[in-house]
Short mmCIF file of N, CA and C in Angstrom, two decimals:
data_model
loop_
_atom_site.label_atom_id
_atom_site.label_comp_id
_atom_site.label_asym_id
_atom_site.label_seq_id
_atom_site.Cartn_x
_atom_site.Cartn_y
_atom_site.Cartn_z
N UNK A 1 12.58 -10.77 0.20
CA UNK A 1 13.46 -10.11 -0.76
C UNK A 1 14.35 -9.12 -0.01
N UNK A 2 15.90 -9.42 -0.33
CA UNK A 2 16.95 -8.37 0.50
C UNK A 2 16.68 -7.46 -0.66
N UNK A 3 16.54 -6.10 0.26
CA UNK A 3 17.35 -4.73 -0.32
C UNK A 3 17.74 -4.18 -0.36
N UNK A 4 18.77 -3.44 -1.23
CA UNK A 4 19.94 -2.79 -0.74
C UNK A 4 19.80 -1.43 -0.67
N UNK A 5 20.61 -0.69 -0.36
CA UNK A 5 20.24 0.87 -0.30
C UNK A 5 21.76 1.33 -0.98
N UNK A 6 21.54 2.03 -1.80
CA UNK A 6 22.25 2.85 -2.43
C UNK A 6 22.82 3.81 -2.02
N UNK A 7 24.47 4.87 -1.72
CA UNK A 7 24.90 5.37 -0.79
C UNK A 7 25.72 6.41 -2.08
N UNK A 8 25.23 8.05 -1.84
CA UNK A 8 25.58 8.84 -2.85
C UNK A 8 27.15 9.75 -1.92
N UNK A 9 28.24 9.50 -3.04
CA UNK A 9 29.63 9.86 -1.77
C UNK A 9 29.26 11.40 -1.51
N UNK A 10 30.00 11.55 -0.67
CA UNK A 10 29.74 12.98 0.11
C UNK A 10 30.61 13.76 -0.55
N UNK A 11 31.88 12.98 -0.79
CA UNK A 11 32.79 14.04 -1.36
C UNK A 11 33.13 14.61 -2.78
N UNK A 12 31.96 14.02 -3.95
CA UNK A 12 31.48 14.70 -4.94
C UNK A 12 30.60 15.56 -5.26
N UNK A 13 30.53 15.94 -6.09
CA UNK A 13 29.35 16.66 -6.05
C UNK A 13 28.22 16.11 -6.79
N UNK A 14 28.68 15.61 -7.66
CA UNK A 14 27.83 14.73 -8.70
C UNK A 14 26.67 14.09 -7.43
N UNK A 15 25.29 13.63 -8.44
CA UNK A 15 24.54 12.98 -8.00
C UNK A 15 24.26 11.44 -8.12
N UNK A 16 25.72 10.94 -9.03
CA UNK A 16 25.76 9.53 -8.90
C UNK A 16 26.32 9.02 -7.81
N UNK A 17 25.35 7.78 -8.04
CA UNK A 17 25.72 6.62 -6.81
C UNK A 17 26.24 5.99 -6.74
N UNK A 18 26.98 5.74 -5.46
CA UNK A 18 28.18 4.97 -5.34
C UNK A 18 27.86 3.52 -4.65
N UNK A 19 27.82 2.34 -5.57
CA UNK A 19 27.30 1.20 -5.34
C UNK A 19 28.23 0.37 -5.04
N UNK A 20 29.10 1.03 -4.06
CA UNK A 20 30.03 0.19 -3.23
C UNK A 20 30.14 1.17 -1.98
N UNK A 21 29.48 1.34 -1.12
CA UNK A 21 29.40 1.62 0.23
C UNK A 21 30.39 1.32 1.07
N UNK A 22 30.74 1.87 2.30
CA UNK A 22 31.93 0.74 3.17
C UNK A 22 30.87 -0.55 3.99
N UNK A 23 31.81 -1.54 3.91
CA UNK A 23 31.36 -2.81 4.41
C UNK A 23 30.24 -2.49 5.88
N UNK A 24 31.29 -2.02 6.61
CA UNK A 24 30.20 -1.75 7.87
C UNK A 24 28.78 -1.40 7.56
N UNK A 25 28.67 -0.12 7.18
CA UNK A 25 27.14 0.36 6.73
C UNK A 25 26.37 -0.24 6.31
N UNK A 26 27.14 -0.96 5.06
CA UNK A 26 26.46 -2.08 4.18
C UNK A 26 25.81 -3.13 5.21
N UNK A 27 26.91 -3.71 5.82
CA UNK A 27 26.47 -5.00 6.61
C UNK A 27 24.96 -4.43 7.69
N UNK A 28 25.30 -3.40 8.44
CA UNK A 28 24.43 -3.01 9.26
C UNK A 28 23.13 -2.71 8.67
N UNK A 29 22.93 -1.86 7.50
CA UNK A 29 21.75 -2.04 6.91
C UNK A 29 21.16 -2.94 6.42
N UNK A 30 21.73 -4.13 5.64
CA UNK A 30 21.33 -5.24 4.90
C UNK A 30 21.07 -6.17 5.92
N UNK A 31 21.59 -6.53 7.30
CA UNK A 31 21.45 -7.47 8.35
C UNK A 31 21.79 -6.95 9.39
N UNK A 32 20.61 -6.09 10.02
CA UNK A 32 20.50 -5.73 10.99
C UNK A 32 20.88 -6.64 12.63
N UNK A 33 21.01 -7.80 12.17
CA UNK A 33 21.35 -8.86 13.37
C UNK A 33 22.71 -8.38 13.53
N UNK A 34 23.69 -7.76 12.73
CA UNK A 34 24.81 -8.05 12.99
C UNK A 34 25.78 -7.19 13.92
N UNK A 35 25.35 -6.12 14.32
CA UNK A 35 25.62 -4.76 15.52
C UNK A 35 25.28 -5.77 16.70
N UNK A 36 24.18 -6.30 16.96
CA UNK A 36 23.78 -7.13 18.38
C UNK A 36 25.19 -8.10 18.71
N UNK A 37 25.93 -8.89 17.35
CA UNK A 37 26.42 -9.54 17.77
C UNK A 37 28.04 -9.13 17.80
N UNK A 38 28.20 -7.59 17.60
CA UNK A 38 29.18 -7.11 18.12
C UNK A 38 29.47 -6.85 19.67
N UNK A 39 27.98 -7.08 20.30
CA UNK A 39 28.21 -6.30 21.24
C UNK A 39 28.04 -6.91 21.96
N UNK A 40 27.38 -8.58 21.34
CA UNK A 40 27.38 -9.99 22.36
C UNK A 40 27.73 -10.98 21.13
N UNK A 41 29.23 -10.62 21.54
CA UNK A 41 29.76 -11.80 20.61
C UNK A 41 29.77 -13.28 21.31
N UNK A 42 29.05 -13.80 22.08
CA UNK A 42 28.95 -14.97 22.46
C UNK A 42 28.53 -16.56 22.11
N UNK A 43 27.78 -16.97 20.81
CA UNK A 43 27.67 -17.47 19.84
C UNK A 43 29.08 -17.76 18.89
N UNK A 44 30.44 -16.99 18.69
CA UNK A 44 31.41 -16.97 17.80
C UNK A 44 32.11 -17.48 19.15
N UNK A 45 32.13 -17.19 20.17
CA UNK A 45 33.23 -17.23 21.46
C UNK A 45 33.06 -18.69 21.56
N UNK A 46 31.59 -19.36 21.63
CA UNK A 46 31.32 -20.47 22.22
C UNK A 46 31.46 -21.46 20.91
N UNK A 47 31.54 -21.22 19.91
CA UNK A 47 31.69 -22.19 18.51
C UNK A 47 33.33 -22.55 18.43
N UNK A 48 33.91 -21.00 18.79
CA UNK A 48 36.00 -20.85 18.75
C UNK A 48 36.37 -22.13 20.12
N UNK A 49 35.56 -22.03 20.98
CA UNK A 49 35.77 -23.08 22.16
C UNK A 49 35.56 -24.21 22.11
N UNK A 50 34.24 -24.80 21.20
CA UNK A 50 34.49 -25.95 20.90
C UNK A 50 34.63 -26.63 20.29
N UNK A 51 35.62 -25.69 18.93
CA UNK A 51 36.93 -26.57 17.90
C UNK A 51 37.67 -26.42 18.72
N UNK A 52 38.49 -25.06 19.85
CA UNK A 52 39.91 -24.83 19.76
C UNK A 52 40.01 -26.67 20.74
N UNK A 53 38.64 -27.36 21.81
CA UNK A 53 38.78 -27.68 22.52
C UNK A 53 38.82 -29.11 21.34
N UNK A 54 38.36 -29.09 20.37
CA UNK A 54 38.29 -30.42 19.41
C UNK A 54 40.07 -30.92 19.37
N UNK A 55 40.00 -29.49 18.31
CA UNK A 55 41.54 -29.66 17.79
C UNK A 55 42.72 -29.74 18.93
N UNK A 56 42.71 -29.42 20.15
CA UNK A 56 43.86 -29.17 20.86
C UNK A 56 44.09 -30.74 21.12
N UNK A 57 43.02 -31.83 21.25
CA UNK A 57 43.40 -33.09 20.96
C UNK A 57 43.78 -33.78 20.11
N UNK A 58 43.69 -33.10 19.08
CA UNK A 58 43.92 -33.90 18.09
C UNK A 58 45.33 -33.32 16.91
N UNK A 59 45.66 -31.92 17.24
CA UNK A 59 46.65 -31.81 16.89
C UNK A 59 48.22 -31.61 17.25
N UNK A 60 49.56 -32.16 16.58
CA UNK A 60 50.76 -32.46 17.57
C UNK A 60 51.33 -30.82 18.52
N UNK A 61 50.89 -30.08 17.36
CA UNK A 61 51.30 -28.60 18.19
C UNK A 61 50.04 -27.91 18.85
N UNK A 62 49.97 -28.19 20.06
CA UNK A 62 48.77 -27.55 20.37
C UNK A 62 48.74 -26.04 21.58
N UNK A 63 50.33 -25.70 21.71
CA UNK A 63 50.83 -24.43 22.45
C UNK A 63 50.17 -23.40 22.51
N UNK A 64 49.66 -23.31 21.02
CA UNK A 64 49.01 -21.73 20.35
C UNK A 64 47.37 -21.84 20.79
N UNK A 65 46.78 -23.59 20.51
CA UNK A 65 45.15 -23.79 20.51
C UNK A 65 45.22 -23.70 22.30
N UNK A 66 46.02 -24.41 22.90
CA UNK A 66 45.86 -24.00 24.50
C UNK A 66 45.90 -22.75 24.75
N UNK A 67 46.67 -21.27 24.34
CA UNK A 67 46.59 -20.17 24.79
C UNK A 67 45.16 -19.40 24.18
N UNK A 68 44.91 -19.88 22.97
CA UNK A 68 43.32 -19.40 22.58
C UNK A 68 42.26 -19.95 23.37
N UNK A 69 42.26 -21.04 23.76
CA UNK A 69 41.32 -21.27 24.29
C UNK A 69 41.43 -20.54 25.80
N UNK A 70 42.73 -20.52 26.48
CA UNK A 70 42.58 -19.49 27.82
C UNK A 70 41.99 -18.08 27.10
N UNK A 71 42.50 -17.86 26.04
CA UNK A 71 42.14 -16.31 25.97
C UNK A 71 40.80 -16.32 25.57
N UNK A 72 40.29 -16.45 24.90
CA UNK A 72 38.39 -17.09 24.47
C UNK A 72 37.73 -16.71 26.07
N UNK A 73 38.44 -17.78 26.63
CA UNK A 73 37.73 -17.89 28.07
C UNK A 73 37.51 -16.63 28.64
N UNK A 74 38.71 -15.51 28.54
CA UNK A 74 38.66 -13.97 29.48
C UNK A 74 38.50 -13.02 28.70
N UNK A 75 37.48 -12.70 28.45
CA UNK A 75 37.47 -11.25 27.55
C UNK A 75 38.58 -10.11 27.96
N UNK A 76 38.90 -10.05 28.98
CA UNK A 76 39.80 -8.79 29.43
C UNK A 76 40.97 -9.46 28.38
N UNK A 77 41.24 -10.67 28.13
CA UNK A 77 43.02 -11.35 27.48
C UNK A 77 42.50 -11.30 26.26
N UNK A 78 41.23 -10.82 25.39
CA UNK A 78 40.73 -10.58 24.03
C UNK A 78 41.87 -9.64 23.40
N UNK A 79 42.25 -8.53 24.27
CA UNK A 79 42.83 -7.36 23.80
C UNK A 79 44.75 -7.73 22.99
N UNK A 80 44.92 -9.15 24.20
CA UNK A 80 46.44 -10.17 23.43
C UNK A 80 46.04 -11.43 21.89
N UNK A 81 44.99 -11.06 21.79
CA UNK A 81 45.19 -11.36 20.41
C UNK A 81 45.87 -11.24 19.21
N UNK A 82 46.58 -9.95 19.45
CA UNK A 82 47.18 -9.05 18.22
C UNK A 82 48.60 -9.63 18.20
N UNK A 83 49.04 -9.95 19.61
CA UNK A 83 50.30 -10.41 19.80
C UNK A 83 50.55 -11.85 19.22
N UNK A 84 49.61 -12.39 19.91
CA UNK A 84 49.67 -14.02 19.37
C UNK A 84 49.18 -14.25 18.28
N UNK A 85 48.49 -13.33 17.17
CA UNK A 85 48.43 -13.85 15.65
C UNK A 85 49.55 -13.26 15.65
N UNK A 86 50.56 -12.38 16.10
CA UNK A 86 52.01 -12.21 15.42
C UNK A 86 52.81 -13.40 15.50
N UNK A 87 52.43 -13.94 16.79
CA UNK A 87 53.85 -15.11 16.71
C UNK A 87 53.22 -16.42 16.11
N UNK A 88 51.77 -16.42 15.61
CA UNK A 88 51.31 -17.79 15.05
C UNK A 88 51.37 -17.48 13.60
N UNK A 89 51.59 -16.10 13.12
CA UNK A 89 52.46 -15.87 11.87
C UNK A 89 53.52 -16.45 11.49
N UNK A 90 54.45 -16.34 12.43
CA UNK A 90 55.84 -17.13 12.39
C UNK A 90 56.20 -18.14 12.43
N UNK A 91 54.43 -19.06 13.18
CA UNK A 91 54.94 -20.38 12.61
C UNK A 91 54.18 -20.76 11.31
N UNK A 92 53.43 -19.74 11.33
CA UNK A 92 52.34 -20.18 9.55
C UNK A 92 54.08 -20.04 8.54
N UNK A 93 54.38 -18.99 8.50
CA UNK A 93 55.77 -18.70 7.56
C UNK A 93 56.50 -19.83 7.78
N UNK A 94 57.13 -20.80 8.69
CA UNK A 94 57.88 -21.52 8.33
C UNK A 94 57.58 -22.79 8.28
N UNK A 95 55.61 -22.92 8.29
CA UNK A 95 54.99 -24.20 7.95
C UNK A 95 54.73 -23.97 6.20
N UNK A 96 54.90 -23.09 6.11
CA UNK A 96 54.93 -22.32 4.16
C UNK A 96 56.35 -23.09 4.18
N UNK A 97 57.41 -22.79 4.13
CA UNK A 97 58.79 -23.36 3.84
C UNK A 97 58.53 -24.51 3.95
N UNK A 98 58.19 -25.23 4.91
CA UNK A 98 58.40 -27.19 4.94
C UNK A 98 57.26 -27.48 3.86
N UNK A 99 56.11 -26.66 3.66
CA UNK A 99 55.29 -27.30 3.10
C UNK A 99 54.17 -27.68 3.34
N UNK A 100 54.19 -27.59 4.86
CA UNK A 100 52.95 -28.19 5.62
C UNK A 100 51.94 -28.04 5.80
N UNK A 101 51.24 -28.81 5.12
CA UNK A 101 50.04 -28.04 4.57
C UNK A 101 49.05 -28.65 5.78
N UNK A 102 48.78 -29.46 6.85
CA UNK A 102 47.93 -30.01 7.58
C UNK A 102 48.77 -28.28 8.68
N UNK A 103 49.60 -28.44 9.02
CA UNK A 103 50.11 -27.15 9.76
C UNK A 103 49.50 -25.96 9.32
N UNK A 104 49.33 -25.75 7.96
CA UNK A 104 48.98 -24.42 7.24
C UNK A 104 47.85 -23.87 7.68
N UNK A 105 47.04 -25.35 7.32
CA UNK A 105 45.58 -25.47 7.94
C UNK A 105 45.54 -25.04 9.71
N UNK A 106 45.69 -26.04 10.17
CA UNK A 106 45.60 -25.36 11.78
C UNK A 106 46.36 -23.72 11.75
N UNK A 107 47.18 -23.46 11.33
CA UNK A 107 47.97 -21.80 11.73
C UNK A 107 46.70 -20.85 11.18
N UNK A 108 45.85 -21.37 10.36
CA UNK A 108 44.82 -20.34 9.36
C UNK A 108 44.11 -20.52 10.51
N UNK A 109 43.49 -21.62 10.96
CA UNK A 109 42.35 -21.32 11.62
C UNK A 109 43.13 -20.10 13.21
N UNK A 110 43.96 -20.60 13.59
CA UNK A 110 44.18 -20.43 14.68
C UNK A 110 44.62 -18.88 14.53
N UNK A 111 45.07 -18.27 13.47
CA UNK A 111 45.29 -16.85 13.34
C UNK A 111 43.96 -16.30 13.21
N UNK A 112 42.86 -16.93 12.17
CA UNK A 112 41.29 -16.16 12.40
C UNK A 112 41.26 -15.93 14.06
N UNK A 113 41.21 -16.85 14.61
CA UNK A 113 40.65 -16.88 16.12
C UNK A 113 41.11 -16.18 16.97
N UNK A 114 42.55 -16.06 16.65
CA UNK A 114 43.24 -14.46 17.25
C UNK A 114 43.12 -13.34 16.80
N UNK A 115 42.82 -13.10 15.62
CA UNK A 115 42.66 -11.90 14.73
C UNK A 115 40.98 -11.48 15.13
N UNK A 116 40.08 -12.68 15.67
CA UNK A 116 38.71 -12.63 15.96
C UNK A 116 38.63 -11.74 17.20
N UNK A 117 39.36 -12.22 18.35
CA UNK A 117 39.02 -12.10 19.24
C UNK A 117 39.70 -10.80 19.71
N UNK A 118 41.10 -10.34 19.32
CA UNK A 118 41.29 -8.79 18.75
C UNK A 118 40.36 -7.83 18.48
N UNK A 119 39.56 -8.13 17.68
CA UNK A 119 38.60 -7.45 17.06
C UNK A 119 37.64 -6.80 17.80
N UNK A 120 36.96 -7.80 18.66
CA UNK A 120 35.97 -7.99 19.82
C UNK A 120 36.40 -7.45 20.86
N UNK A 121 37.65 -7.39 20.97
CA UNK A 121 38.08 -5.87 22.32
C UNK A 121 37.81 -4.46 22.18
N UNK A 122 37.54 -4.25 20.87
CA UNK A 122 37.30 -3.16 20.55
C UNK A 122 38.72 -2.07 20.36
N UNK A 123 39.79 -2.83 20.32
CA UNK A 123 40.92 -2.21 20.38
C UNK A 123 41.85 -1.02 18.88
N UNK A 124 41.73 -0.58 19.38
CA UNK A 124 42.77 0.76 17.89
C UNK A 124 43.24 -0.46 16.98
N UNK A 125 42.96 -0.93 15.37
CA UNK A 125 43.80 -0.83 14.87
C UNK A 125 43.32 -2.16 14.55
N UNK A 126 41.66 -2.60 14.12
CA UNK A 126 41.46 -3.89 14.44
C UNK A 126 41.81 -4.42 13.01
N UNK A 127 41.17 -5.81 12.44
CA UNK A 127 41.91 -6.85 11.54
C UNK A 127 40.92 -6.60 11.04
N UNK A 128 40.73 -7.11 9.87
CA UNK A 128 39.45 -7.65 9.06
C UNK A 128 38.26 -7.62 9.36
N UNK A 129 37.31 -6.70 9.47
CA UNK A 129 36.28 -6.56 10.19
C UNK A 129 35.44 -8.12 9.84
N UNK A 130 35.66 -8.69 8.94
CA UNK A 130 34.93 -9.93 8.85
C UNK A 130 35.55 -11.26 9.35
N UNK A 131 36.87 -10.96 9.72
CA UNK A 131 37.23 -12.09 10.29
C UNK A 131 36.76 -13.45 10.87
N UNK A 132 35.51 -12.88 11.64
CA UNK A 132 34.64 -13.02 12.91
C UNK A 132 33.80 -14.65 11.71
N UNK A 133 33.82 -14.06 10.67
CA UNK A 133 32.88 -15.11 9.84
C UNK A 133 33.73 -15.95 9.18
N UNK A 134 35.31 -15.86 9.42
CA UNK A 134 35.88 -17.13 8.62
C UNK A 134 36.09 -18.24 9.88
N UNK A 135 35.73 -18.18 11.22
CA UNK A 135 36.28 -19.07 12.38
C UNK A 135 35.98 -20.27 11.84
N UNK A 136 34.64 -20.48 11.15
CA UNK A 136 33.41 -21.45 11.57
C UNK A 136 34.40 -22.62 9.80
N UNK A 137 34.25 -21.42 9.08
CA UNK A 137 34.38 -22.43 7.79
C UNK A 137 36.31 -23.22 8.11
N UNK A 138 36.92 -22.09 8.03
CA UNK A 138 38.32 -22.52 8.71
C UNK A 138 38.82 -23.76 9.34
N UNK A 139 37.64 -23.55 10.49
CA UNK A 139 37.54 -24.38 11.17
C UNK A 139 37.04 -26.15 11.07
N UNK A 140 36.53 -25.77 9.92
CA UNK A 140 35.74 -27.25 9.46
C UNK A 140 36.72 -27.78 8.19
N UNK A 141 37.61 -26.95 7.72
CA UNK A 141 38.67 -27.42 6.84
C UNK A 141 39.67 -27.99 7.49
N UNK A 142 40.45 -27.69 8.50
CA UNK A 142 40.92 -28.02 9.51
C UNK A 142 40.71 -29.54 10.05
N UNK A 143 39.54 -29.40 10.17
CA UNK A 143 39.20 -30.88 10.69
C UNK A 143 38.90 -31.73 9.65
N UNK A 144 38.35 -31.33 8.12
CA UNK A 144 38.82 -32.25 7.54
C UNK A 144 40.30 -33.28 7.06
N UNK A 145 41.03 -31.75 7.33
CA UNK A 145 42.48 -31.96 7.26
C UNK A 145 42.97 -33.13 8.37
N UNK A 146 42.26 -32.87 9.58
CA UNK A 146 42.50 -34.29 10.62
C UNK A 146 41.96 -35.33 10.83
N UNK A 147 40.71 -35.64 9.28
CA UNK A 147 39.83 -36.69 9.19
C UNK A 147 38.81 -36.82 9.78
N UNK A 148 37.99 -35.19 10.03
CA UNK A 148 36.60 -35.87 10.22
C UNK A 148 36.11 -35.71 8.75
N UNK A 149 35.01 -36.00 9.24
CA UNK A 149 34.20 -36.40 8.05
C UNK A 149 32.99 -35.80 7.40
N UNK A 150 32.48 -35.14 9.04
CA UNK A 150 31.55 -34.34 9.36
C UNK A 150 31.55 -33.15 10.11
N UNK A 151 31.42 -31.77 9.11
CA UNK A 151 31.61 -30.72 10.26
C UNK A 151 30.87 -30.92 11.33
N UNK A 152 29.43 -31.08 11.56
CA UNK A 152 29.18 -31.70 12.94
C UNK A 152 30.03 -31.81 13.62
N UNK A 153 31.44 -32.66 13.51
CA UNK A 153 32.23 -33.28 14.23
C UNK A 153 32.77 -32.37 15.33
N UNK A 154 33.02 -31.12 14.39
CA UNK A 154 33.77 -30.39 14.58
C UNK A 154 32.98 -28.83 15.41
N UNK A 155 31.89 -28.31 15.30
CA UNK A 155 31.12 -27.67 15.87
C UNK A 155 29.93 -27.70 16.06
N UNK A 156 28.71 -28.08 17.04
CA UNK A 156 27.66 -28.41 17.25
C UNK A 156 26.44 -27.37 16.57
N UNK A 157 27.05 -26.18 16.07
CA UNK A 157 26.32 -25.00 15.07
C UNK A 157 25.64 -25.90 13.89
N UNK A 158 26.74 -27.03 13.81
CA UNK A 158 26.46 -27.31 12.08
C UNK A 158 25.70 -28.45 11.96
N UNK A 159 25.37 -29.10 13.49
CA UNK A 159 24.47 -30.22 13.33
C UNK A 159 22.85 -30.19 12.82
N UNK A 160 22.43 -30.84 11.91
CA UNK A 160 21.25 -31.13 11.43
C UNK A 160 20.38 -31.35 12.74
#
């Protein structure tokens, strides 16, 4: 049985509780696993490596999945993440205009994975502190989008 802990704000005076905590605290108390894997994000690094390495075959633009996968590879190039979800913005925005929705798909995953690996530098000013947990599902939409069939296909996490 999970339990939660209840968090009374500091900046009232009242003695009611405030049953919306910030995410961090929350997460850290309720699943204590999840501080370890801030600090060895290696499990998310090695799952981002072998879609970015799925998809870079299998999709026609693969400019953006080749520079993630160099950057994945060097933690020191974690910290150019911020840059390259800016310019894989710009092509999500004008895969919105054509329509493209198999494009839409790859630009989503491929902005988590930059917005992920941002995060994991520890740098001023990070994204979505949960980012880190949309790689995996993203990622398996994606590849349905390119006809697999089986997330299996797509990351060895998800094999039975």
């Amino acid at each position: 049985m999970l339990h939660t802990r209840r968090f009374r704000r500091v900046d009232t005076p009242s003695p009611r509780l405030d049953l919306q905590p910030k995410a961090d605290e929350n997460i850290i108390l309720a699943f204590p696993a999840a501080k370890p894997m801030r600090d060895h994000p290696t499990d998310i690094i090695s799952a981002m490596l072998e879609m970015l390495a799925v998809f870079e075959s299998k999709c026609e633009d693969d400019d953006t999945l080749r520079r993630l996968s160099a950057m994945a590879s060097n933690r020191s190039a974690w910290r150019e993440g911020h840059a390259l979800f800016q310019q894989i913005r710009q092509k999500t925005l004008k895969a919105e205009k054509r329509g493209d929705e198999l494009a839409l798909a790859q630009y989503a995953f491929e902005e988590i994975c930059a917005k992920t690996l941002y995060n994991l530098s520890h740098s001023p000013a990070p994204f979505d502190a949960d980012s880190a947990f949309w790689v995996v599902p993203l990622g398996v939409e994606l590849g349905r989008r390119l006809g697999f069939t089986e997330p299996s296909q797509i990351t060895s996490l998800l094999r039975m």
